[in-house]
Amino acid sequence: SALEEIKEKYGFDANAIVSMAEVTEYLYNKPYKGQVYIDDTLKAAIDAYYAQYGYSVDEYDLAGFSVGAVDKAKVLDKKTMRAGDVVIGLASSGVHSNGFSLVRKVLDVENADLTAPVDALGGASLGETLLTPTKIYVKPMLALFDAISSVRGISHITGGGFYENIPRSIPDGLCAKIQKDAVPVLPIFKLIAARGEISEHDMFNTFNMGIGMTVIVAKEDAERACAVLADAGETPYVLG
């Protein structure tokens, strides 16, 4: 079976692991088979890379990912987009998971006091702010798809910020005109920009700046879309 193949190739019994506690125990006691393919040169390079972030050679991060599936009939077609459609932004919770190499450098995270209150962050600590969990927009978006038939494009504002992500959802011949003043820039981004003397363009080309996802809908459905997203617990902003 596919699960047996996974176990044979990677050393994981995917069918048996049902909780994070079991995953952790499994990793500590049964290193995955992929390790045998890492030669000494590559291992030394990896160890050197992580050493600069304070990791010792016997420490590691556990990372995961998920894969989604969508019915072909429900795939969004950006060719339906028209001039005059509205771009709606959903508030982010913070830096999310992008731009941390720059964050570490600019804020000198390794040497900073991560627990002290920071006035520029409204009294929150740097550690608390940077560790704010990334918002997941699945349920609000599913609610929007159920309520609005004119969702014509969505963009997850990850690495590359506004400049690289929003255009991917727009067809040739059109572009997004974002009202900068409509973007609710979070204090953490203002702090990063000030400390690093980073230009506004580079900030919007690196971070989400306070908007974690954008949705493009027909103008006549924009008000309804905002209401649906708000009912789903989101804070929507009409950006352009």
PDB file of C-alpha atoms in Angstrom:
ATOM      1  CA  SER A   1       0.000   0.000   0.000  1.00  0.00           C
ATOM      2  CA  ALA A   2       1.030   3.650  -0.239  1.00  0.00           C
ATOM      3  CA  LEU A   3       1.458   3.857   3.553  1.00  0.00           C
ATOM      4  CA  GLU A   4       3.705   0.789   3.527  1.00  0.00           C
ATOM      5  CA  GLU A   5       5.810   2.387   0.773  1.00  0.00           C
ATOM      6  CA  ILE A   6       6.161   5.539   2.875  1.00  0.00           C
ATOM      7  CA  LYS A   7       7.259   3.480   5.860  1.00  0.00           C
ATOM      8  CA  GLU A   8       9.803   1.555   3.800  1.00  0.00           C
ATOM      9  CA  LYS A   9      11.256   4.668   2.138  1.00  0.00           C
ATOM     10  CA  TYR A  10      11.254   7.103   5.053  1.00  0.00           C
ATOM     11  CA  GLY A  11      11.000   4.963   8.162  1.00  0.00           C
ATOM     12  CA  PHE A  12       7.636   6.453   9.133  1.00  0.00           C
ATOM     13  CA  ASP A  13       4.611   4.323   9.929  1.00  0.00           C
ATOM     14  CA  ALA A  14       2.194   7.054   8.829  1.00  0.00           C
ATOM     15  CA  ASN A  15      -0.860   4.980   9.672  1.00  0.00           C
ATOM     16  CA  ALA A  16       0.248   4.483  13.268  1.00  0.00           C
ATOM     17  CA  ILE A  17       1.178   8.053  14.172  1.00  0.00           C
ATOM     18  CA  VAL A  18      -1.926   9.809  15.446  1.00  0.00           C
ATOM     19  CA  SER A  19      -0.666  12.599  17.703  1.00  0.00           C
ATOM     20  CA  MET A  20       2.170  15.112  17.948  1.00  0.00           C
ATOM     21  CA  ALA A  21       3.331  13.382  21.141  1.00  0.00           C
ATOM     22  CA  GLU A  22       3.757  10.159  19.206  1.00  0.00           C
ATOM     23  CA  VAL A  23       5.513  12.010  16.363  1.00  0.00           C
ATOM     24  CA  THR A  24       7.985  13.493  18.836  1.00  0.00           C
ATOM     25  CA  GLU A  25       8.636  10.160  20.540  1.00  0.00           C
ATOM     26  CA  TYR A  26       9.000   8.454  17.171  1.00  0.00           C
ATOM     27  CA  LEU A  27      11.571  10.964  15.947  1.00  0.00           C
ATOM     28  CA  TYR A  28      13.630  10.760  19.106  1.00  0.00           C
ATOM     29  CA  ASN A  29      13.785   6.983  19.032  1.00  0.00           C
ATOM     30  CA  LYS A  30      13.707   6.194  15.302  1.00  0.00           C
ATOM     31  CA  PRO A  31      15.559   8.679  13.098  1.00  0.00           C
ATOM     32  CA  TYR A  32      14.129   8.660   9.611  1.00  0.00           C
ATOM     33  CA  LYS A  33      15.932   6.646   6.930  1.00  0.00           C
ATOM     34  CA  GLY A  34      16.611   9.744   4.868  1.00  0.00           C
ATOM     35  CA  GLN A  35      19.490  10.554   7.192  1.00  0.00           C
ATOM     36  CA  VAL A  36      21.627   7.820   5.663  1.00  0.00           C
ATOM     37  CA  TYR A  37      21.688   9.720   2.367  1.00  0.00           C
ATOM     38  CA  ILE A  38      23.340  12.804   3.874  1.00  0.00           C
ATOM     39  CA  ASP A  39      27.093  12.616   3.402  1.00  0.00           C
ATOM     40  CA  ASP A  40      29.584  14.156   5.820  1.00  0.00           C
ATOM     41  CA  THR A  41      30.186  17.265   3.692  1.00  0.00           C
ATOM     42  CA  LEU A  42      26.495  18.133   3.507  1.00  0.00           C
ATOM     43  CA  LYS A  43      25.991  17.379   7.180  1.00  0.00           C
ATOM     44  CA  ALA A  44      28.869  19.703   8.110  1.00  0.00           C
ATOM     45  CA  ALA A  45      27.364  22.469   5.969  1.00  0.00           C
ATOM     46  CA  ILE A  46      23.946  22.019   7.577  1.00  0.00           C
ATOM     47  CA  ASP A  47      25.451  22.029  11.081  1.00  0.00           C
ATOM     48  CA  ALA A  48      27.396  25.212  10.300  1.00  0.00           C
ATOM     49  CA  TYR A  49      24.313  26.944   8.939  1.00  0.00           C
ATOM     50  CA  TYR A  50      22.185  26.219  12.002  1.00  0.00           C
ATOM     51  CA  ALA A  51      25.013  26.965  14.424  1.00  0.00           C
ATOM     52  CA  GLN A  52      24.710  30.658  13.539  1.00  0.00           C
ATOM     53  CA  TYR A  53      21.162  30.580  14.919  1.00  0.00           C
ATOM     54  CA  GLY A  54      22.183  29.013  18.201  1.00  0.00           C
ATOM     55  CA  TYR A  55      21.515  25.357  17.390  1.00  0.00           C
ATOM     56  CA  SER A  56      23.929  22.707  18.674  1.00  0.00           C
ATOM     57  CA  VAL A  57      24.740  19.679  16.539  1.00  0.00           C
ATOM     58  CA  ASP A  58      22.242  17.510  18.428  1.00  0.00           C
ATOM     59  CA  GLU A  59      19.313  19.903  17.964  1.00  0.00           C
ATOM     60  CA  TYR A  60      16.881  20.124  15.060  1.00  0.00           C
ATOM     61  CA  ASP A  61      13.570  21.627  14.027  1.00  0.00           C
ATOM     62  CA  LEU A  62      10.523  19.575  13.193  1.00  0.00           C
ATOM     63  CA  ALA A  63       8.723  21.087  10.209  1.00  0.00           C
ATOM     64  CA  GLY A  64       5.541  19.966   8.497  1.00  0.00           C
ATOM     65  CA  PHE A  65       3.312  20.896   5.607  1.00  0.00           C
ATOM     66  CA  SER A  66      -0.105  20.081   4.248  1.00  0.00           C
ATOM     67  CA  VAL A  67      -1.376  19.481   0.753  1.00  0.00           C
ATOM     68  CA  GLY A  68      -4.872  20.504  -0.306  1.00  0.00           C
ATOM     69  CA  ALA A  69      -7.085  19.308  -3.121  1.00  0.00           C
ATOM     70  CA  VAL A  70      -9.829  21.142  -4.990  1.00  0.00           C
ATOM     71  CA  ASP A  71     -12.421  19.898  -7.448  1.00  0.00           C
ATOM     72  CA  LYS A  72     -11.475  20.965 -10.950  1.00  0.00           C
ATOM     73  CA  ALA A  73     -14.848  22.638 -11.399  1.00  0.00           C
ATOM     74  CA  LYS A  74     -14.136  24.850  -8.360  1.00  0.00           C
ATOM     75  CA  VAL A  75     -10.713  26.063  -9.425  1.00  0.00           C
ATOM     76  CA  LEU A  76     -10.732  29.860  -9.678  1.00  0.00           C
ATOM     77  CA  ASP A  77     -10.306  31.224 -13.193  1.00  0.00           C
ATOM     78  CA  LYS A  78      -8.573  34.578 -13.125  1.00  0.00           C
ATOM     79  CA  LYS A  79      -9.646  35.152 -16.707  1.00  0.00           C
ATOM     80  CA  THR A  80     -13.072  36.069 -15.310  1.00  0.00           C
ATOM     81  CA  MET A  81     -11.547  39.115 -13.600  1.00  0.00           C
ATOM     82  CA  ARG A  82     -12.683  42.511 -14.875  1.00  0.00           C
ATOM     83  CA  ALA A  83     -11.564  46.117 -14.523  1.00  0.00           C
ATOM     84  CA  GLY A  84     -13.333  47.613 -11.534  1.00  0.00           C
ATOM     85  CA  ASP A  85     -13.294  44.437  -9.427  1.00  0.00           C
ATOM     86  CA  VAL A  86     -12.470  45.034  -5.766  1.00  0.00           C
ATOM     87  CA  VAL A  87      -9.423  43.874  -3.817  1.00  0.00           C
ATOM     88  CA  ILE A  88     -10.236  42.929  -0.215  1.00  0.00           C
ATOM     89  CA  GLY A  89      -7.487  42.282   2.314  1.00  0.00           C
ATOM     90  CA  LEU A  90      -7.689  40.050   5.393  1.00  0.00           C
ATOM     91  CA  ALA A  91      -5.744  41.173   8.450  1.00  0.00           C
ATOM     92  CA  SER A  92      -2.624  39.233   9.363  1.00  0.00           C
ATOM     93  CA  SER A  93      -1.612  38.416  12.933  1.00  0.00           C
ATOM     94  CA  GLY A  94       1.974  39.564  12.510  1.00  0.00           C
ATOM     95  CA  VAL A  95       5.079  38.604  10.578  1.00  0.00           C
ATOM     96  CA  HIS A  96       3.610  35.133   9.927  1.00  0.00           C
ATOM     97  CA  SER A  97       6.359  32.847   8.597  1.00  0.00           C
ATOM     98  CA  ASN A  98       8.197  35.007   6.103  1.00  0.00           C
ATOM     99  CA  GLY A  99      11.158  37.363   6.197  1.00  0.00           C
ATOM    100  CA  PHE A 100      12.641  36.022   9.424  1.00  0.00           C
ATOM    101  CA  SER A 101      16.227  36.058   8.194  1.00  0.00           C
ATOM    102  CA  LEU A 102      15.882  39.821   7.784  1.00  0.00           C
ATOM    103  CA  VAL A 103      13.962  40.142  11.056  1.00  0.00           C
ATOM    104  CA  ARG A 104      16.727  38.336  12.958  1.00  0.00           C
ATOM    105  CA  LYS A 105      19.395  40.572  11.462  1.00  0.00           C
ATOM    106  CA  VAL A 106      17.592  43.892  11.845  1.00  0.00           C
ATOM    107  CA  LEU A 107      16.301  43.284  15.369  1.00  0.00           C
ATOM    108  CA  ASP A 108      19.423  41.380  16.476  1.00  0.00           C
ATOM    109  CA  VAL A 109      17.151  38.682  17.844  1.00  0.00           C
ATOM    110  CA  GLU A 110      20.019  36.516  19.160  1.00  0.00           C
ATOM    111  CA  ASN A 111      21.154  39.269  21.534  1.00  0.00           C
ATOM    112  CA  ALA A 112      17.900  41.141  22.188  1.00  0.00           C
ATOM    113  CA  ASP A 113      15.860  40.954  25.391  1.00  0.00           C
ATOM    114  CA  LEU A 114      12.860  39.058  24.040  1.00  0.00           C
ATOM    115  CA  THR A 115      10.757  39.442  27.188  1.00  0.00           C
ATOM    116  CA  ALA A 116      11.004  43.185  27.870  1.00  0.00           C
ATOM    117  CA  PRO A 117       8.001  45.355  26.949  1.00  0.00           C
ATOM    118  CA  VAL A 118       8.586  47.441  23.825  1.00  0.00           C
ATOM    119  CA  ASP A 119       6.821  50.806  23.565  1.00  0.00           C
ATOM    120  CA  ALA A 120       6.769  50.642  19.755  1.00  0.00           C
ATOM    121  CA  LEU A 121       4.845  47.367  20.037  1.00  0.00           C
ATOM    122  CA  GLY A 122       2.233  48.769  22.386  1.00  0.00           C
ATOM    123  CA  GLY A 123       3.924  47.253  25.419  1.00  0.00           C
ATOM    124  CA  ALA A 124       4.167  43.744  24.010  1.00  0.00           C
ATOM    125  CA  SER A 125       7.540  42.009  24.084  1.00  0.00           C
ATOM    126  CA  LEU A 126       9.585  41.295  20.990  1.00  0.00           C
ATOM    127  CA  GLY A 127       9.452  37.560  21.636  1.00  0.00           C
ATOM    128  CA  GLU A 128       5.691  37.552  22.103  1.00  0.00           C
ATOM    129  CA  THR A 129       5.182  39.549  18.925  1.00  0.00           C
ATOM    130  CA  LEU A 130       7.481  37.482  16.727  1.00  0.00           C
ATOM    131  CA  LEU A 131       6.008  34.203  17.987  1.00  0.00           C
ATOM    132  CA  THR A 132       2.409  35.186  17.292  1.00  0.00           C
ATOM    133  CA  PRO A 133       0.964  32.213  15.359  1.00  0.00           C
ATOM    134  CA  THR A 134       0.325  32.625  11.639  1.00  0.00           C
ATOM    135  CA  LYS A 135      -3.338  33.109  10.797  1.00  0.00           C
ATOM    136  CA  ILE A 136      -4.946  30.342   8.766  1.00  0.00           C
ATOM    137  CA  TYR A 137      -7.678  31.562   6.404  1.00  0.00           C
ATOM    138  CA  VAL A 138      -9.208  28.266   5.257  1.00  0.00           C
ATOM    139  CA  LYS A 139     -12.548  28.421   7.077  1.00  0.00           C
ATOM    140  CA  PRO A 140     -13.306  32.100   6.299  1.00  0.00           C
ATOM    141  CA  MET A 141     -12.439  31.511   2.639  1.00  0.00           C
ATOM    142  CA  LEU A 142     -14.666  28.446   2.430  1.00  0.00           C
ATOM    143  CA  ALA A 143     -17.488  30.505   3.923  1.00  0.00           C
ATOM    144  CA  LEU A 144     -16.858  33.187   1.298  1.00  0.00           C
ATOM    145  CA  PHE A 145     -16.900  30.659  -1.546  1.00  0.00           C
ATOM    146  CA  ASP A 146     -20.255  29.371  -0.292  1.00  0.00           C
ATOM    147  CA  ALA A 147     -21.758  32.858  -0.096  1.00  0.00           C
ATOM    148  CA  ILE A 148     -20.271  34.660  -3.111  1.00  0.00           C
ATOM    149  CA  SER A 149     -20.082  33.344  -6.656  1.00  0.00           C
ATOM    150  CA  SER A 150     -17.841  36.120  -7.970  1.00  0.00           C
ATOM    151  CA  VAL A 151     -14.607  35.311  -6.110  1.00  0.00           C
ATOM    152  CA  ARG A 152     -12.177  35.774  -8.992  1.00  0.00           C
ATOM    153  CA  GLY A 153      -8.773  35.528  -7.374  1.00  0.00           C
ATOM    154  CA  ILE A 154      -6.991  35.090  -4.064  1.00  0.00           C
ATOM    155  CA  SER A 155      -3.404  35.691  -3.005  1.00  0.00           C
ATOM    156  CA  HIS A 156      -1.649  34.509   0.118  1.00  0.00           C
ATOM    157  CA  ILE A 157       0.724  37.337   1.059  1.00  0.00           C
ATOM    158  CA  THR A 158       3.849  35.371   1.917  1.00  0.00           C
ATOM    159  CA  GLY A 159       7.483  35.894   0.893  1.00  0.00           C
ATOM    160  CA  GLY A 160       7.648  38.585  -1.764  1.00  0.00           C
ATOM    161  CA  GLY A 161       4.936  40.641  -0.090  1.00  0.00           C
ATOM    162  CA  PHE A 162       2.422  42.616  -2.125  1.00  0.00           C
ATOM    163  CA  TYR A 163       4.575  43.069  -5.206  1.00  0.00           C
ATOM    164  CA  GLU A 164       5.157  39.398  -5.940  1.00  0.00           C
ATOM    165  CA  ASN A 165       2.002  37.700  -4.681  1.00  0.00           C
ATOM    166  CA  ILE A 166      -0.984  39.800  -5.726  1.00  0.00           C
ATOM    167  CA  PRO A 167      -0.011  39.921  -9.447  1.00  0.00           C
ATOM    168  CA  ARG A 168      -0.047  36.124  -9.605  1.00  0.00           C
ATOM    169  CA  SER A 169      -3.814  36.129  -9.215  1.00  0.00           C
ATOM    170  CA  ILE A 170      -4.387  38.764 -11.928  1.00  0.00           C
ATOM    171  CA  PRO A 171      -4.551  38.038 -15.682  1.00  0.00           C
ATOM    172  CA  ASP A 172      -2.460  39.798 -18.307  1.00  0.00           C
ATOM    173  CA  GLY A 173      -3.916  43.181 -19.224  1.00  0.00           C
ATOM    174  CA  LEU A 174      -5.021  44.067 -15.695  1.00  0.00           C
ATOM    175  CA  CYS A 175      -3.253  45.196 -12.550  1.00  0.00           C
ATOM    176  CA  ALA A 176      -4.139  45.875  -8.931  1.00  0.00           C
ATOM    177  CA  LYS A 177      -4.274  49.461  -7.705  1.00  0.00           C
ATOM    178  CA  ILE A 178      -3.826  49.296  -3.928  1.00  0.00           C
ATOM    179  CA  GLN A 179      -4.604  52.272  -1.724  1.00  0.00           C
ATOM    180  CA  LYS A 180      -1.580  52.359   0.556  1.00  0.00           C
ATOM    181  CA  ASP A 181      -3.441  54.202   3.288  1.00  0.00           C
ATOM    182  CA  ALA A 182      -5.965  51.358   3.440  1.00  0.00           C
ATOM    183  CA  VAL A 183      -3.300  48.860   4.529  1.00  0.00           C
ATOM    184  CA  PRO A 184      -3.334  48.470   8.364  1.00  0.00           C
ATOM    185  CA  VAL A 185       0.447  48.381   8.828  1.00  0.00           C
ATOM    186  CA  LEU A 186       1.227  46.586  12.087  1.00  0.00           C
ATOM    187  CA  PRO A 187       3.628  48.095  14.664  1.00  0.00           C
ATOM    188  CA  ILE A 188       6.157  45.276  14.206  1.00  0.00           C
ATOM    189  CA  PHE A 189       6.647  46.264  10.570  1.00  0.00           C
ATOM    190  CA  LYS A 190       7.122  49.919  11.465  1.00  0.00           C
ATOM    191  CA  LEU A 191       9.747  48.849  14.006  1.00  0.00           C
ATOM    192  CA  ILE A 192      11.572  46.663  11.469  1.00  0.00           C
ATOM    193  CA  ALA A 193      11.557  49.442   8.874  1.00  0.00           C
ATOM    194  CA  ALA A 194      12.874  52.013  11.350  1.00  0.00           C
ATOM    195  CA  ARG A 195      15.578  49.820  12.888  1.00  0.00           C
ATOM    196  CA  GLY A 196      16.803  48.531   9.540  1.00  0.00           C
ATOM    197  CA  GLU A 197      16.320  51.757   7.601  1.00  0.00           C
ATOM    198  CA  ILE A 198      14.415  49.706   5.033  1.00  0.00           C
ATOM    199  CA  SER A 199      12.578  51.480   2.228  1.00  0.00           C
ATOM    200  CA  GLU A 200       8.818  51.328   1.984  1.00  0.00           C
ATOM    201  CA  HIS A 201       9.076  49.500  -1.342  1.00  0.00           C
ATOM    202  CA  ASP A 202      11.345  46.828   0.120  1.00  0.00           C
ATOM    203  CA  MET A 203       9.059  46.376   3.126  1.00  0.00           C
ATOM    204  CA  PHE A 204       6.037  45.791   0.888  1.00  0.00           C
ATOM    205  CA  ASN A 205       8.192  43.506  -1.260  1.00  0.00           C
ATOM    206  CA  THR A 206       9.201  41.349   1.720  1.00  0.00           C
ATOM    207  CA  PHE A 207       6.499  41.312   4.393  1.00  0.00           C
ATOM    208  CA  ASN A 208       2.703  41.092   4.551  1.00  0.00           C
ATOM    209  CA  MET A 209       2.613  44.489   6.333  1.00  0.00           C
ATOM    210  CA  GLY A 210      -0.626  43.558   8.109  1.00  0.00           C
ATOM    211  CA  ILE A 211      -2.522  41.846   5.278  1.00  0.00           C
ATOM    212  CA  GLY A 212      -2.192  38.067   5.156  1.00  0.00           C
ATOM    213  CA  MET A 213      -4.455  37.351   2.211  1.00  0.00           C
ATOM    214  CA  THR A 214      -6.197  39.285  -0.558  1.00  0.00           C
ATOM    215  CA  VAL A 215      -9.403  38.368  -2.337  1.00  0.00           C
ATOM    216  CA  ILE A 216     -10.673  39.852  -5.577  1.00  0.00           C
ATOM    217  CA  VAL A 217     -14.445  39.944  -6.094  1.00  0.00           C
ATOM    218  CA  ALA A 218     -16.913  41.711  -8.364  1.00  0.00           C
ATOM    219  CA  LYS A 219     -17.602  45.281  -7.256  1.00  0.00           C
ATOM    220  CA  GLU A 220     -21.273  44.580  -6.646  1.00  0.00           C
ATOM    221  CA  ASP A 221     -20.396  41.760  -4.238  1.00  0.00           C
ATOM    222  CA  ALA A 222     -17.695  43.569  -2.257  1.00  0.00           C
ATOM    223  CA  GLU A 223     -19.927  44.725   0.595  1.00  0.00           C
ATOM    224  CA  ARG A 224     -21.469  41.279   0.970  1.00  0.00           C
ATOM    225  CA  ALA A 225     -18.022  39.649   0.850  1.00  0.00           C
ATOM    226  CA  CYS A 226     -16.765  41.884   3.654  1.00  0.00           C
ATOM    227  CA  ALA A 227     -19.814  41.022   5.764  1.00  0.00           C
ATOM    228  CA  VAL A 228     -19.304  37.280   5.250  1.00  0.00           C
ATOM    229  CA  LEU A 229     -15.631  37.512   6.161  1.00  0.00           C
ATOM    230  CA  ALA A 230     -16.404  39.594   9.239  1.00  0.00           C
ATOM    231  CA  ASP A 231     -19.031  37.055  10.348  1.00  0.00           C
ATOM    232  CA  ALA A 232     -16.353  34.398   9.952  1.00  0.00           C
ATOM    233  CA  GLY A 233     -14.124  36.252  12.428  1.00  0.00           C
ATOM    234  CA  GLU A 234     -11.880  38.107  10.001  1.00  0.00           C
ATOM    235  CA  THR A 235     -11.120  41.820   9.732  1.00  0.00           C
ATOM    236  CA  PRO A 236     -11.544  42.711   6.040  1.00  0.00           C
ATOM    237  CA  TYR A 237     -10.232  45.879   4.395  1.00  0.00           C
ATOM    238  CA  VAL A 238     -11.147  47.228   0.984  1.00  0.00           C
ATOM    239  CA  LEU A 239      -7.704  47.888  -0.475  1.00  0.00           C
ATOM    240  CA  GLY A 240      -8.446  48.920  -4.038  1.00  0.00           C
TER     241      GLY A 240
END
